[in-house]
Amino acid sequence: MEEAGLISPRCEELAASRSALAAAPRPSQADYAGDVVSVPSIPDADWADLSIRTVRAYDRNFWYSFDFTWASFGFWGTVFLVSTINRFVEFLKVLRARPATRRRQSSGGWTWIRRQLILSVTFGKHCQEPVGWATLPPRLESCIIFAYLLMSTFMCFPGYDLFDNNEYWATTGAQLARYIADRTAVLSIANVPLLWLFAARNDPLLWLTGFSYASFNRFHRWVARMAFVFALVHSIVWTYDYIYFYGVATYYAAYEEVWWWTGVIATVIMATLLPASVYWLRTKHYDFFLIVHIVLSIIFLITLYFHIQVYEHFFDGFIWPCVAIWSLDRLLCIVRIVYTSVIPLFTKGVKATATFDIRSDIVRLDVTDFFPPNTSISPGLYYYVYLPASLKGWESHPFTLCSWNRSVDSIPVSPAPLASPHSSLDIEAAKKVPALRSRELASAQAVSHSFLIRPYAGFTQRLRDRIVAAHEARGLCEVTVLLEGPYGCRLDLSRYSDVLILAAGSGIVTAISHAHYLLANGRTEVHLTWVVPQRWLVEDVCKNELSAILGGPRLHMTVYLTGKSQEMSEESAASSTIEFHAGRPDIFAVMQQARALQGRLGDYELRHTAGRRCLSGSCGSSVARTWTACGVLR
């Protein structure tokens, strides 16, 4: 008013006199039920108390909702904190442990926790393998997820102050409907930052807590399901409340409001993303799933932002963290690509050498030149591979890096002739490679890095077709690739005296890196059991990646050929280096045999499979990992 040249009146000038206040009517709520008050009035004490209680009940529900969001953040923060402390303690144990103490048995309490909580399956014999159109997580993750779902469900109920003659909603049913709509809205939007946090590849919490990216993905999916349930309840109850008070005509007219129709779109997108993310679709049509997921997620975040603007930026604090997490994650991805691929590509012209063996049905992508010469073997790491020169250059797929010591006398990596699928391969050349002692092996041989890829559909099929076409033209295929990584945790198993590795199919990649690392560092006995359909893949890998260590005194390798009509070659059958069997193995029997062998080699009786003396691990299909976990429990 002062800017317009007017003088604002003072409070004293506007205040009524004592006599005027005394003469003002003091109606009750019943006196003016539904009528417009046209004269200055002072509500009576009961009406004033009722009005104050109405406002407080409405505000109280919101503050309860915000308190519960902090409780949800606190729950996940506690999970992260406990996991980080455990990882730090384990790290200190490894650093401080002497070689002698590293061989001691783990304490009974910790062994029980590992067997019953960390290593065990949730129910029966299913863990991370498909059950219908879904998968079951490990027991520890199941406990965390169940606690989160239980807590989230509980948050919907307490804190409602329901009473008759509420100034906003007269009936307790209408009050409860509105309060539930507001409560679930806040709880739903509070889960959105967690969705982006668990979906990020470059999340620092991954290496702080020791959780795998697969674990965070499972948390991501369950948080998304809970957020959708909240959003669905919010939408249904709000629709009922709106139609009940304002009528159907006003309800349809509300679609002209931006905040209204953007909220509807956001809910519909959430309902679409859930069935579009089932296990079957992710595995069979991953490219389609990824594109749909990214596009709909961006639209969801935009529509959600405009939906909450009805509260004048009050909820923006839940949106901008998502943008920050995504931006930082993309930036770190670019940094990884530039450091790992772009700099070597432009400074040295580095490209990957790709070959395809039609008999073993494996694409070998040699990326040794992307790494410095002194790069050591780090088992457990994986990279996202891009083909920038293809029509879908933005696509990337994760592959485990296979790192191995190349023997001087090993047969060089070369593709089998595509026109002669019946030609014979044997492993005699691999058998004749002289076994080197661990330190000599590590110092004398260069480390090679490659990906062994089983081509299916989509990305891997296009890569295979490109290699086949180039092979027919010039016999060799150099591919321009971009690597994003490394991801995953470096897993050092050298503190165990015996390690049993169960590999299935192309899962031998991880086993190769572990075997080379263990034989070059420490005195660990490695028992490698490989279940594979084709003998061609066995002979191919033995002539290349395993040639430097095959026949060593600390590597015991057993191969199970499961494919039909997979007869072993005479050289393979007569091999003293590898033990061959036909059919599928009894995982429990394999583990018991390894335990018995380890018990004879050790200086005391093995009492706990999950101890430091013997370790069992699996690489490959989810079924193999499940049976391995069950075997550990036995």
Tab-separated table of C-alpha atoms in Angstrom, residues 371-596:
chain	number	residue	atom	x	y	z
A	371	PHE	CA	44.496	-51.731	-20.080
A	372	PRO	CA	47.992	-50.673	-18.977
A	373	PRO	CA	50.645	-53.411	-19.227
A	374	ASN	CA	50.977	-53.661	-15.443
A	375	THR	CA	47.261	-54.227	-14.827
A	376	SER	CA	46.845	-57.107	-12.392
A	377	ILE	CA	44.140	-59.742	-12.261
A	378	SER	CA	41.125	-58.582	-10.248
A	379	PRO	CA	38.452	-61.301	-10.122
A	380	GLY	CA	34.836	-60.241	-9.917
A	381	LEU	CA	34.938	-57.056	-12.014
A	382	TYR	CA	32.609	-56.399	-14.909
A	383	TYR	CA	32.263	-53.722	-17.579
A	384	TYR	CA	29.464	-52.311	-19.697
A	385	VAL	CA	30.311	-52.714	-23.382
A	386	TYR	CA	29.121	-50.229	-26.032
A	387	LEU	CA	29.293	-50.555	-29.818
A	388	PRO	CA	29.340	-46.858	-30.804
A	389	ALA	CA	29.559	-47.570	-34.545
A	390	SER	CA	26.286	-49.526	-34.602
A	391	LEU	CA	22.801	-48.154	-35.175
A	392	LYS	CA	22.072	-48.575	-31.461
A	393	GLY	CA	25.321	-47.167	-30.169
A	394	TRP	CA	23.722	-46.004	-26.942
A	395	GLU	CA	23.039	-49.572	-25.816
A	396	SER	CA	25.343	-51.161	-23.290
A	397	HIS	CA	25.442	-54.618	-21.762
A	398	PRO	CA	27.414	-55.836	-18.734
A	399	PHE	CA	30.000	-58.581	-19.160
A	400	THR	CA	32.397	-60.049	-16.620
A	401	LEU	CA	36.046	-59.412	-17.434
A	402	CYS	CA	38.165	-62.515	-17.914
A	403	SER	CA	41.763	-61.802	-16.871
A	404	TRP	CA	44.420	-64.475	-17.261
A	405	ASN	CA	48.162	-64.955	-17.417
A	406	ARG	CA	49.196	-65.705	-20.982
A	407	SER	CA	51.811	-68.425	-21.213
A	408	VAL	CA	54.695	-67.999	-23.618
A	409	ASP	CA	53.998	-71.456	-25.037
A	410	SER	CA	50.231	-71.112	-25.112
A	411	ILE	CA	48.398	-71.376	-28.373
A	412	PRO	CA	47.370	-67.907	-29.573
A	413	VAL	CA	43.715	-66.977	-29.580
A	414	SER	CA	42.320	-67.614	-33.034
A	415	PRO	CA	38.858	-68.322	-34.353
A	416	ALA	CA	37.972	-71.771	-35.565
A	417	PRO	CA	37.230	-71.989	-39.299
A	418	LEU	CA	33.559	-71.268	-39.696
A	419	ALA	CA	33.225	-73.627	-42.642
A	420	SER	CA	34.429	-76.706	-40.762
A	421	PRO	CA	32.301	-77.260	-37.674
A	422	HIS	CA	33.296	-80.925	-37.440
A	423	SER	CA	37.022	-80.398	-37.221
A	424	SER	CA	38.660	-81.801	-34.114
A	425	LEU	CA	40.096	-79.878	-31.226
A	426	ASP	CA	41.992	-81.402	-28.341
A	427	ILE	CA	43.691	-80.204	-25.204
A	428	GLU	CA	46.997	-81.995	-25.628
A	429	ALA	CA	48.716	-78.689	-26.375
A	430	ALA	CA	47.326	-77.296	-23.170
A	431	LYS	CA	48.549	-80.300	-21.220
A	432	LYS	CA	52.095	-79.876	-22.472
A	433	VAL	CA	52.426	-76.324	-21.166
A	434	PRO	CA	55.002	-76.461	-18.367
A	435	ALA	CA	53.598	-75.639	-14.939
A	436	LEU	CA	55.224	-72.598	-13.394
A	437	ARG	CA	55.370	-71.771	-9.733
A	438	SER	CA	53.044	-69.021	-8.616
A	439	ARG	CA	55.566	-66.205	-8.283
A	440	GLU	CA	57.328	-67.149	-11.507
A	441	LEU	CA	54.006	-67.238	-13.281
A	442	ALA	CA	53.011	-63.800	-12.058
A	443	SER	CA	56.295	-62.189	-12.996
A	444	ALA	CA	57.101	-63.944	-16.257
A	445	GLN	CA	53.791	-63.741	-18.125
A	446	ALA	CA	51.731	-60.842	-19.380
A	447	VAL	CA	48.095	-60.520	-18.343
A	448	SER	CA	45.430	-60.700	-21.035
A	449	HIS	CA	41.895	-59.403	-20.696
A	450	SER	CA	38.898	-60.565	-22.680
A	451	PHE	CA	35.164	-61.132	-22.619
A	452	LEU	CA	33.663	-64.529	-23.383
A	453	ILE	CA	30.144	-63.792	-24.596
A	454	ARG	CA	27.386	-66.267	-25.340
A	455	PRO	CA	25.362	-64.720	-28.212
A	456	TYR	CA	21.610	-64.731	-27.794
A	457	ALA	CA	19.289	-62.079	-29.239
A	458	GLY	CA	19.650	-58.328	-29.563
A	459	PHE	CA	23.039	-56.834	-28.728
A	460	THR	CA	25.006	-60.086	-28.600
A	461	GLN	CA	23.399	-61.435	-31.763
A	462	ARG	CA	24.307	-58.305	-33.718
A	463	LEU	CA	27.875	-58.577	-32.434
A	464	ARG	CA	28.092	-62.204	-33.563
A	465	ASP	CA	26.683	-61.437	-37.028
A	466	ARG	CA	29.150	-58.620	-37.462
A	467	ILE	CA	32.059	-60.887	-36.551
A	468	VAL	CA	30.887	-63.636	-38.905
A	469	ALA	CA	30.577	-61.188	-41.802
A	470	ALA	CA	34.031	-59.723	-41.150
A	471	HIS	CA	35.561	-63.192	-40.737
A	472	GLU	CA	34.325	-64.268	-44.160
A	473	ALA	CA	35.744	-61.081	-45.695
A	474	ARG	CA	39.191	-60.830	-44.122
A	475	GLY	CA	39.485	-63.480	-41.393
A	476	LEU	CA	39.695	-61.031	-38.492
A	477	CYS	CA	37.343	-58.501	-36.960
A	478	GLU	CA	38.518	-55.396	-35.158
A	479	VAL	CA	35.643	-53.759	-33.330
A	480	THR	CA	35.462	-50.239	-31.962
A	481	VAL	CA	34.065	-50.641	-28.475
A	482	LEU	CA	33.680	-48.430	-25.438
A	483	LEU	CA	34.100	-49.883	-21.972
A	484	GLU	CA	32.403	-48.410	-18.931
A	485	GLY	CA	33.810	-49.637	-15.675
A	486	PRO	CA	35.075	-51.298	-13.712
A	487	TYR	CA	32.094	-52.257	-11.576
A	488	GLY	CA	31.744	-54.888	-8.910
A	489	CYS	CA	33.885	-55.816	-5.925
A	490	ARG	CA	37.358	-57.286	-6.126
A	491	LEU	CA	37.032	-60.600	-4.343
A	492	ASP	CA	40.230	-61.975	-2.799
A	493	LEU	CA	39.890	-65.643	-1.844
A	494	SER	CA	43.586	-66.252	-1.254
A	495	ARG	CA	43.107	-66.383	2.533
A	496	TYR	CA	41.269	-69.696	2.141
A	497	SER	CA	43.274	-72.895	1.990
A	498	ASP	CA	40.801	-74.579	-0.378
A	499	VAL	CA	38.357	-73.030	-2.823
A	500	LEU	CA	35.680	-74.950	-4.700
A	501	ILE	CA	34.387	-73.063	-7.758
A	502	LEU	CA	31.258	-74.289	-9.529
A	503	ALA	CA	30.872	-72.851	-13.027
A	504	ALA	CA	28.037	-73.280	-15.493
A	505	GLY	CA	28.441	-72.567	-19.195
A	506	SER	CA	29.970	-69.186	-19.947
A	507	GLY	CA	30.155	-68.545	-16.202
A	508	ILE	CA	33.635	-70.029	-16.489
A	509	VAL	CA	34.786	-66.444	-17.125
A	510	THR	CA	34.796	-65.553	-13.438
A	511	ALA	CA	36.287	-68.909	-12.490
A	512	ILE	CA	39.210	-68.338	-14.868
A	513	SER	CA	40.144	-65.049	-13.225
A	514	HIS	CA	39.863	-66.539	-9.746
A	515	ALA	CA	41.940	-69.579	-10.667
A	516	HIS	CA	44.757	-67.509	-12.175
A	517	TYR	CA	44.756	-65.104	-9.238
A	518	LEU	CA	44.727	-67.815	-6.572
A	519	LEU	CA	47.478	-69.846	-8.199
A	520	ALA	CA	49.653	-66.751	-8.505
A	521	ASN	CA	48.982	-65.466	-4.981
A	522	GLY	CA	49.254	-67.732	-1.971
A	523	ARG	CA	48.994	-71.495	-1.622
A	524	THR	CA	45.298	-72.053	-2.173
A	525	GLU	CA	44.109	-75.362	-3.601
A	526	VAL	CA	41.595	-74.668	-6.393
A	527	HIS	CA	38.897	-77.228	-7.200
A	528	LEU	CA	37.118	-76.182	-10.395
A	529	THR	CA	33.921	-77.971	-11.418
A	530	TRP	CA	32.528	-76.883	-14.763
A	531	VAL	CA	29.101	-77.884	-16.086
A	532	VAL	CA	28.933	-77.206	-19.817
A	533	PRO	CA	26.880	-78.540	-22.741
A	534	GLN	CA	29.599	-78.622	-25.437
A	535	ARG	CA	33.047	-80.144	-25.254
A	536	TRP	CA	34.185	-77.610	-27.866
A	537	LEU	CA	33.974	-74.787	-25.353
A	538	VAL	CA	36.041	-76.792	-22.866
A	539	GLU	CA	38.775	-77.506	-25.364
A	540	ASP	CA	38.757	-73.930	-26.649
A	541	VAL	CA	39.115	-72.422	-23.164
A	542	CYS	CA	41.745	-74.962	-22.141
A	543	LYS	CA	43.841	-74.099	-25.196
A	544	ASN	CA	43.629	-70.386	-24.443
A	545	GLU	CA	42.605	-68.937	-21.082
A	546	LEU	CA	43.520	-71.965	-18.944
A	547	SER	CA	46.586	-73.142	-20.848
A	548	ALA	CA	49.113	-71.483	-18.504
A	549	ILE	CA	47.793	-73.152	-15.342
A	550	LEU	CA	46.339	-76.407	-16.617
A	551	GLY	CA	48.239	-79.341	-15.174
A	552	GLY	CA	49.485	-77.433	-12.140
A	553	PRO	CA	49.598	-79.287	-8.802
A	554	ARG	CA	47.114	-76.949	-7.093
A	555	LEU	CA	44.413	-76.933	-9.799
A	556	HIS	CA	41.929	-79.818	-9.803
A	557	MET	CA	39.460	-79.516	-12.681
A	558	THR	CA	36.339	-81.578	-13.303
A	559	VAL	CA	34.088	-81.133	-16.342
A	560	TYR	CA	30.503	-82.359	-16.709
A	561	LEU	CA	29.226	-82.492	-20.303
A	562	THR	CA	25.429	-82.142	-20.291
A	563	GLY	CA	24.653	-81.754	-23.989
A	564	LYS	CA	23.114	-84.517	-26.031
A	565	SER	CA	25.518	-86.578	-28.122
A	566	GLN	CA	28.480	-84.890	-26.466
A	567	GLU	CA	31.046	-87.601	-26.815
A	568	MET	CA	34.472	-86.751	-25.556
A	569	SER	CA	37.413	-86.820	-27.889
A	570	GLU	CA	39.979	-89.547	-27.266
A	571	GLU	CA	42.498	-86.966	-26.165
A	572	SER	CA	40.013	-85.443	-23.721
A	573	ALA	CA	38.946	-88.771	-22.307
A	574	ALA	CA	42.540	-89.820	-21.789
A	575	SER	CA	43.508	-86.533	-20.217
A	576	SER	CA	45.112	-86.813	-16.807
A	577	THR	CA	44.716	-83.088	-16.282
A	578	ILE	CA	40.926	-82.875	-16.408
A	579	GLU	CA	38.380	-85.341	-15.066
A	580	PHE	CA	35.428	-85.687	-17.463
A	581	HIS	CA	31.908	-86.904	-16.667
A	582	ALA	CA	28.743	-87.169	-18.729
A	583	GLY	CA	25.487	-85.674	-17.455
A	584	ARG	CA	24.640	-83.211	-14.734
A	585	PRO	CA	26.485	-83.321	-11.419
A	586	ASP	CA	25.061	-83.814	-7.966
A	587	ILE	CA	26.066	-80.475	-6.473
A	588	PHE	CA	25.768	-81.760	-2.912
A	589	ALA	CA	27.989	-84.726	-3.685
A	590	VAL	CA	30.561	-82.488	-5.356
A	591	MET	CA	30.701	-80.233	-2.319
A	592	GLN	CA	30.891	-83.138	0.101
A	593	GLN	CA	33.726	-84.630	-1.919
A	594	ALA	CA	35.602	-81.329	-1.837
A	595	ARG	CA	35.076	-81.099	1.913
A	596	ALA	CA	36.348	-84.630	2.431
